[in-house]
């Protein structure tokens, strides 16, 4: 399985927004609608390589200071669609 390693900026959130999200029971951040700004993207072919790269990116000063974060995301492999070719048999 392939992996995507992403280093992103952490969005600042006001204290009032945190309290409102907590009180209403909804998410403060929704990565599907508004993802964090990406700083660096790296691909890895297996989980061990992805974790090694993530550890290396975690040594960046902004990550250690809490201004950025590192995410490891598995990529779903898509299967090629079967295409019928006119004039060819299935043999």
Coordinates of C-alpha atoms in Angstrom, one line a residue:
X1 CA 0.0 0.0 0.0
X2 CA 1.2 3.5 -0.8
X3 CA 1.2 6.4 1.6
X4 CA 1.1 10.2 1.4
X5 CA 3.1 12.1 4.1
X6 CA 1.9 15.7 4.4
X7 CA 3.3 18.6 6.5
X8 CA 0.6 21.2 7.0
X9 CA 0.2 24.5 8.8
X10 CA -2.1 24.4 11.9
X11 CA -4.9 27.0 11.6
X12 CA -5.2 29.3 14.6
X13 CA -8.6 29.1 16.3
X14 CA -10.1 31.7 18.6
X15 CA -11.0 30.6 22.1
X16 CA -14.6 31.6 21.5
X17 CA -14.8 29.3 18.5
X18 CA -13.5 26.4 20.6
X19 CA -16.1 27.0 23.3
X20 CA -18.9 27.3 20.7
X21 CA -17.8 24.0 18.9
X22 CA -17.6 22.3 22.3
X23 CA -21.0 23.5 23.4
X24 CA -22.8 22.7 20.1
X25 CA -21.1 19.3 19.7
X26 CA -19.8 20.0 16.2
X27 CA -16.3 19.7 14.7
X28 CA -14.0 22.7 14.9
X29 CA -12.0 21.6 11.9
X30 CA -13.3 19.6 8.9
X31 CA -10.5 18.4 6.6
X32 CA -12.9 17.3 3.9
X33 CA -14.3 20.8 3.4
X34 CA -11.4 23.1 4.4
X35 CA -8.1 21.3 4.6
X36 CA -5.1 22.9 6.3
X37 CA -2.6 24.6 3.9
X38 CA 0.1 22.1 2.8
X39 CA 3.8 22.9 3.1
X40 CA 5.3 19.6 1.9
X41 CA 4.1 16.4 0.4
X42 CA 6.1 13.1 0.1
X43 CA 5.1 9.7 -1.2
X44 CA 6.2 6.4 0.3
X45 CA 5.7 2.8 -1.0
X46 CA 5.2 1.1 2.3
X47 CA 4.2 1.8 5.9
X48 CA 7.7 1.6 7.4
X49 CA 9.1 4.1 4.8
X50 CA 6.1 6.4 5.5
X51 CA 6.7 6.4 9.2
X52 CA 10.4 7.0 8.7
X53 CA 9.7 10.0 6.5
X54 CA 7.1 11.3 9.0
X55 CA 9.7 11.1 11.8
X56 CA 12.1 13.1 9.7
X57 CA 9.6 15.7 8.9
X58 CA 8.6 15.9 12.6
X59 CA 12.1 17.3 13.3
X60 CA 11.4 20.5 11.4
X61 CA 11.4 23.5 13.8
X62 CA 7.8 24.6 13.0
X63 CA 6.5 21.1 13.7
X64 CA 8.3 20.9 17.0
X65 CA 7.0 24.4 17.9
X66 CA 3.4 23.3 17.3
X67 CA 2.8 25.6 14.3
X68 CA 2.7 22.7 11.8
X69 CA 1.8 19.0 11.9
X70 CA 2.8 15.9 10.0
X71 CA 0.1 13.5 8.7
X72 CA 0.5 10.0 7.2
X73 CA -2.4 9.1 4.9
X74 CA -2.9 5.7 3.2
X75 CA -3.7 5.9 -0.5
X76 CA -6.4 3.6 -1.8
X77 CA -5.1 1.8 -4.9
X78 CA -7.6 2.0 -7.7
X79 CA -8.1 -1.0 -10.0
X80 CA -8.0 -0.4 -13.7
X81 CA -11.4 -0.6 -15.3
X82 CA -11.9 -3.4 -17.8
X83 CA -12.2 -2.0 -21.3
X84 CA -13.9 -3.9 -24.1
X85 CA -12.0 -3.5 -27.3
X86 CA -14.2 -3.7 -30.4
X87 CA -13.3 -6.6 -32.7
X88 CA -11.3 -8.5 -30.1
X89 CA -12.5 -11.7 -28.4
X90 CA -12.0 -12.5 -24.7
X91 CA -9.4 -15.2 -25.4

